[in-house]
Amino acid sequence: MARKVTFIDGKPPYHNCTGCRTCEVICSLVHEETCNPREGRLSVIRVEPAMNKTVVCYQCRKPPCGEECPREAIVYDVKKGIVIVDETKCIGCGICIEACPFGAMKMHPTTSKAIKCDLCYGKYPTPACVKFCAPGVLRFTDANTLAYDKASNYVYRSIKPEQKKLGLLDGPKSKFH
Amino acid sequence: MSKFKGGYVGNVLRVDLSKGKILKEYLRKDLALNFIGGRGIASKILYEELRPRIDPLSPDNILIFSTGPATGLPIPSASRYTVSTKSPLTFALGDGNSGGHWAPELKYAGYDHLIFYGRAKKPVYLWIDDGQPQIKNASHIWGKDTHETEDIIKEELGDKTIRVSSIGPAGENLVRFASIICDRYSAAARCGIGAVQGSKNLKAIAVRGTGNVKVADYKGFMDYLEKVYLEAENLGLHLSTLTSVGSLFLIDSYMEFETGKLPINNFTTCEYPEWETLSAHTINEKYLLDTIACFSCPIRCNRRTLIKEGIHAGTHGAIPEYESLSALGPRCGVWDFPTIAKANLLCDKYGMDTISTGGVIAFAFECYERGLITKEDTDGLELGFGNAEVMLTLIEKIAKREGFGGVLAEGSRLAAEKIGRGTEKYAMVVKGMEMPGQDVRAQQSMGLAHAVSTRGADHLRGLPFDDIHSGRAKELAENLLGETPPEALNMRIPKYKHLIVIHCEHLKAVVDSMEVCEYQPVYRATVRSPGLLAEAYEVITGFPMTAENILKIGERIVNIERVFNVREGFTRKDDYLPERFTKEPAPNGPARGHTVKIDELLENYYKARGWTKEGIPTTKKLAELGLRKIAEEARYR
């Protein structure tokens, strides 16, 4: 089975991230049973003017965070398909945050251990953030399905209006549009 | 140790600005149980702590920032906070409510309420870094607009994740309808709360919170979330309208479908042939840049625009929502979107309520057109409906209180008193506050809601939108009356409308006290069943709650606010709409020939509420609501 991860799939104007931070809070609820976006395993970044984006771990096969970790606390678990932090080994140095090219690693505000997305493994059937993402920007899928969908959307956009009228083709779909 | 299992963080911060002292105390459990939070608790605190008949802009006034038990949780649209005080515009109870990301941050920092007393000797701002609040010097940012203030404070404190709410020059200059702005474009605007903050020399409140907000019943809460998100998807049409065009769908609804509620030229007409220049879809197609959401909101009605051409090219800001658009647009006779967007941006930067700003300018325009004021009064400006450039000039003059702007900065009622010459007739105010963009002659229930609202003319206290929509009107009538008489379904007939308003006022009081947004899809569902709100309260806080009880709390909140106003001297005489709505029939449009039958509505409303004919809550009623002590204390009867 292909490896599934949380992807960010959106484009302006309607399907873009809106910066509502629901994913961050839901994540902290699932992992900590409290609400605190700073304990969420992903981040929502808002840059004025009007630019929002979610940043989340892509579960790299060769995770730079793991390569840099002095205690080898971060490894890619082939069976589960996720990059895991071993909390007993983590010393809270933060070098993984330095190493991650996306800024997807975070430090827990109270325990000071590295935290990252584990795709809700063993806690929730699919990643909870994906389920509660109202604009439908977060998607839990494997890379090639995403590629196929993006390619189809690209092709759909280049179809002539007369062909669209025939109604035989499925347009891009999202939760509310 | 907090007494609360979830929802509330359990702390209140009292800041005495005169002495520079900060006191942290626990949130009283009786307040939480009887008034829920947010607006409810703040109104009770105002009643308890404020001396009657003080000057709202004196150091005696207090300013309360309140969050509710839902704030900071991923419940749809739980992003709001209320700022309550005695209003300098209405001299009654006043509050403004705003979304954005500031309120959740305050909860994460560990506070439910902030209460400000006194007046700082020089400009200050409050910096709350989790458990460590401190008062800092703000002399260098005094005079800066809200956007600059936010940037400077973030820069100074060295963290871009800090959230700032601040006042602009209008608040500093004590413009009587100044607002408080957070996240650049989210405004707690009504009732002139910004002026009270300005009078306290408090420029801003910066917050960083890294703490938790708990929920009492984790499993129940997760189930509840799944349920409401499913509910939201079931409400697909309503949600997708709000999602794609925000509240602007009201423009189309008011002009296109037999409602006739858009105020044009200070409510003098209801028709405009080229209204489609401002239709929601025109704006979307031409001016939409992107959609943005407040904290935890699936609706994302907060949208941004970038004007690409014309004299306002380069203007970047929020797309005005319906009320701002109608006040700064059609109400002043302006139908050019870029100008309205520019005016809206100016109001956000200076920190002014868009509804009152539009209202007071429209008032001046009408007076000028009727020859009651002349160029001598207006510093040589040629006023008149549709004069877009003058409108922008006036906004700046009001914010800076320059010349004629200084007169208008007092609000329509006080400006009319100052000018005299019969201009009072053209001030569209209830209790001194400018009417929002609802020509209430088209909808009796809305007229009543505006008249009896506890904070002056306001559509959000009752928000009886459901009798416009025939399907929802039917359900609501069935729910309230057990049958569906044709009068209840016709929004132009006063009969039964007081029941709709009362029911909606109770629900809205609860929604405001939970601090969720009125556009929340769940609230839409709760118009038919308050059960969802009660369930939310139960899983969040762990306190038992039923649908009947939640409505009872709503009633208690409305009554305590009414008692506050009665203590300030407000009675039935203040519950009247401007004569335009009660004596001049609508000149044209779908509601042609209709007026608001205010006496009949009030009569029924007071009776159903258990108040006297003068609109004063009886001791019996207050005792029934558990406010016996207040009834005895007040002894106003």
PDB file of N, CA, C and O in Angstrom, chain B residues 578-599:
ATOM      1  N   PRO B 578     -36.814  56.337  15.514  1.00  0.00           N
ATOM      2  CA  PRO B 578     -36.976  57.669  14.932  1.00  0.00           C
ATOM      3  C   PRO B 578     -38.316  57.746  14.192  1.00  0.00           C
ATOM      4  O   PRO B 578     -38.803  56.740  13.680  1.00  0.00           O
ATOM      5  N   GLU B 579     -38.856  58.945  14.131  1.00  0.00           N
ATOM      6  CA  GLU B 579     -40.204  59.098  13.544  1.00  0.00           C
ATOM      7  C   GLU B 579     -40.275  58.617  12.107  1.00  0.00           C
ATOM      8  O   GLU B 579     -41.330  58.246  11.627  1.00  0.00           O
ATOM      9  N   ARG B 580     -39.138  58.648  11.426  1.00  0.00           N
ATOM     10  CA  ARG B 580     -39.144  58.207  10.028  1.00  0.00           C
ATOM     11  C   ARG B 580     -39.708  56.792   9.891  1.00  0.00           C
ATOM     12  O   ARG B 580     -40.363  56.482   8.910  1.00  0.00           O
ATOM     13  N   PHE B 581     -39.455  55.967  10.891  1.00  0.00           N
ATOM     14  CA  PHE B 581     -39.873  54.574  10.764  1.00  0.00           C
ATOM     15  C   PHE B 581     -41.286  54.339  11.278  1.00  0.00           C
ATOM     16  O   PHE B 581     -41.920  53.365  10.916  1.00  0.00           O
ATOM     17  N   THR B 582     -41.750  55.221  12.155  1.00  0.00           N
ATOM     18  CA  THR B 582     -43.062  54.985  12.744  1.00  0.00           C
ATOM     19  C   THR B 582     -44.138  55.876  12.124  1.00  0.00           C
ATOM     20  O   THR B 582     -45.316  55.551  12.185  1.00  0.00           O
ATOM     21  N   LYS B 583     -43.747  57.017  11.540  1.00  0.00           N
ATOM     22  CA  LYS B 583     -44.767  57.933  11.003  1.00  0.00           C
ATOM     23  C   LYS B 583     -44.705  58.103   9.493  1.00  0.00           C
ATOM     24  O   LYS B 583     -45.727  58.315   8.857  1.00  0.00           O
ATOM     25  N   GLU B 584     -43.477  58.065   8.904  1.00  0.00           N
ATOM     26  CA  GLU B 584     -43.384  58.218   7.447  1.00  0.00           C
ATOM     27  C   GLU B 584     -43.448  56.839   6.813  1.00  0.00           C
ATOM     28  O   GLU B 584     -42.540  56.043   7.022  1.00  0.00           O
ATOM     29  N   PRO B 585     -44.482  56.525   6.046  1.00  0.00           N
ATOM     30  CA  PRO B 585     -44.507  55.207   5.394  1.00  0.00           C
ATOM     31  C   PRO B 585     -43.356  55.075   4.391  1.00  0.00           C
ATOM     32  O   PRO B 585     -42.911  56.079   3.827  1.00  0.00           O
ATOM     33  N   ALA B 586     -42.893  53.850   4.206  1.00  0.00           N
ATOM     34  CA  ALA B 586     -41.810  53.618   3.248  1.00  0.00           C
ATOM     35  C   ALA B 586     -42.249  54.148   1.887  1.00  0.00           C
ATOM     36  O   ALA B 586     -43.330  53.815   1.410  1.00  0.00           O
ATOM     37  N   PRO B 587     -41.438  55.031   1.265  1.00  0.00           N
ATOM     38  CA  PRO B 587     -41.892  55.720   0.059  1.00  0.00           C
ATOM     39  C   PRO B 587     -42.000  54.806  -1.160  1.00  0.00           C
ATOM     40  O   PRO B 587     -42.788  55.076  -2.053  1.00  0.00           O
ATOM     41  N   ASN B 588     -41.190  53.795  -1.231  1.00  0.00           N
ATOM     42  CA  ASN B 588     -41.208  52.929  -2.423  1.00  0.00           C
ATOM     43  C   ASN B 588     -40.598  51.590  -2.065  1.00  0.00           C
ATOM     44  O   ASN B 588     -40.355  51.315  -0.884  1.00  0.00           O
ATOM     45  N   GLY B 589     -40.376  50.790  -3.044  1.00  0.00           N
ATOM     46  CA  GLY B 589     -39.778  49.475  -2.791  1.00  0.00           C
ATOM     47  C   GLY B 589     -40.811  48.476  -2.317  1.00  0.00           C
ATOM     48  O   GLY B 589     -42.005  48.794  -2.194  1.00  0.00           O
ATOM     49  N   PRO B 590     -40.373  47.260  -2.015  1.00  0.00           N
ATOM     50  CA  PRO B 590     -41.311  46.199  -1.653  1.00  0.00           C
ATOM     51  C   PRO B 590     -42.135  46.498  -0.392  1.00  0.00           C
ATOM     52  O   PRO B 590     -43.238  45.986  -0.252  1.00  0.00           O
ATOM     53  N   ALA B 591     -41.599  47.331   0.508  1.00  0.00           N
ATOM     54  CA  ALA B 591     -42.326  47.588   1.762  1.00  0.00           C
ATOM     55  C   ALA B 591     -43.124  48.885   1.691  1.00  0.00           C
ATOM     56  O   ALA B 591     -43.505  49.453   2.706  1.00  0.00           O
ATOM     57  N   ARG B 592     -43.342  49.392   0.488  1.00  0.00           N
ATOM     58  CA  ARG B 592     -44.036  50.671   0.284  1.00  0.00           C
ATOM     59  C   ARG B 592     -45.297  50.783   1.137  1.00  0.00           C
ATOM     60  O   ARG B 592     -46.125  49.884   1.169  1.00  0.00           O
ATOM     61  N   GLY B 593     -45.423  51.923   1.816  1.00  0.00           N
ATOM     62  CA  GLY B 593     -46.639  52.185   2.585  1.00  0.00           C
ATOM     63  C   GLY B 593     -46.609  51.642   4.004  1.00  0.00           C
ATOM     64  O   GLY B 593     -47.505  51.936   4.787  1.00  0.00           O
ATOM     65  N   HIS B 594     -45.596  50.901   4.359  1.00  0.00           N
ATOM     66  CA  HIS B 594     -45.568  50.319   5.697  1.00  0.00           C
ATOM     67  C   HIS B 594     -44.823  51.201   6.689  1.00  0.00           C
ATOM     68  O   HIS B 594     -43.872  51.892   6.337  1.00  0.00           O
ATOM     69  N   THR B 595     -45.280  51.176   7.935  1.00  0.00           N
ATOM     70  CA  THR B 595     -44.521  51.791   9.028  1.00  0.00           C
ATOM     71  C   THR B 595     -44.390  50.737  10.121  1.00  0.00           C
ATOM     72  O   THR B 595     -45.047  49.702  10.070  1.00  0.00           O
ATOM     73  N   VAL B 596     -43.548  51.039  11.111  1.00  0.00           N
ATOM     74  CA  VAL B 596     -43.436  50.116  12.237  1.00  0.00           C
ATOM     75  C   VAL B 596     -44.515  50.470  13.251  1.00  0.00           C
ATOM     76  O   VAL B 596     -44.598  51.616  13.699  1.00  0.00           O
ATOM     77  N   LYS B 597     -45.355  49.512  13.605  1.00  0.00           N
ATOM     78  CA  LYS B 597     -46.434  49.766  14.576  1.00  0.00           C
ATOM     79  C   LYS B 597     -45.845  49.623  15.977  1.00  0.00           C
ATOM     80  O   LYS B 597     -46.062  48.628  16.665  1.00  0.00           O
ATOM     81  N   ILE B 598     -45.075  50.643  16.356  1.00  0.00           N
ATOM     82  CA  ILE B 598     -44.220  50.482  17.525  1.00  0.00           C
ATOM     83  C   ILE B 598     -45.007  50.354  18.828  1.00  0.00           C
ATOM     84  O   ILE B 598     -44.644  49.562  19.696  1.00  0.00           O
ATOM     85  N   ASP B 599     -46.111  51.106  18.967  1.00  0.00           N
ATOM     86  CA  ASP B 599     -46.853  51.047  20.230  1.00  0.00           C
ATOM     87  C   ASP B 599     -47.433  49.662  20.490  1.00  0.00           C
ATOM     88  O   ASP B 599     -47.301  49.119  21.578  1.00  0.00           O
TER      89      ASP B 599
END
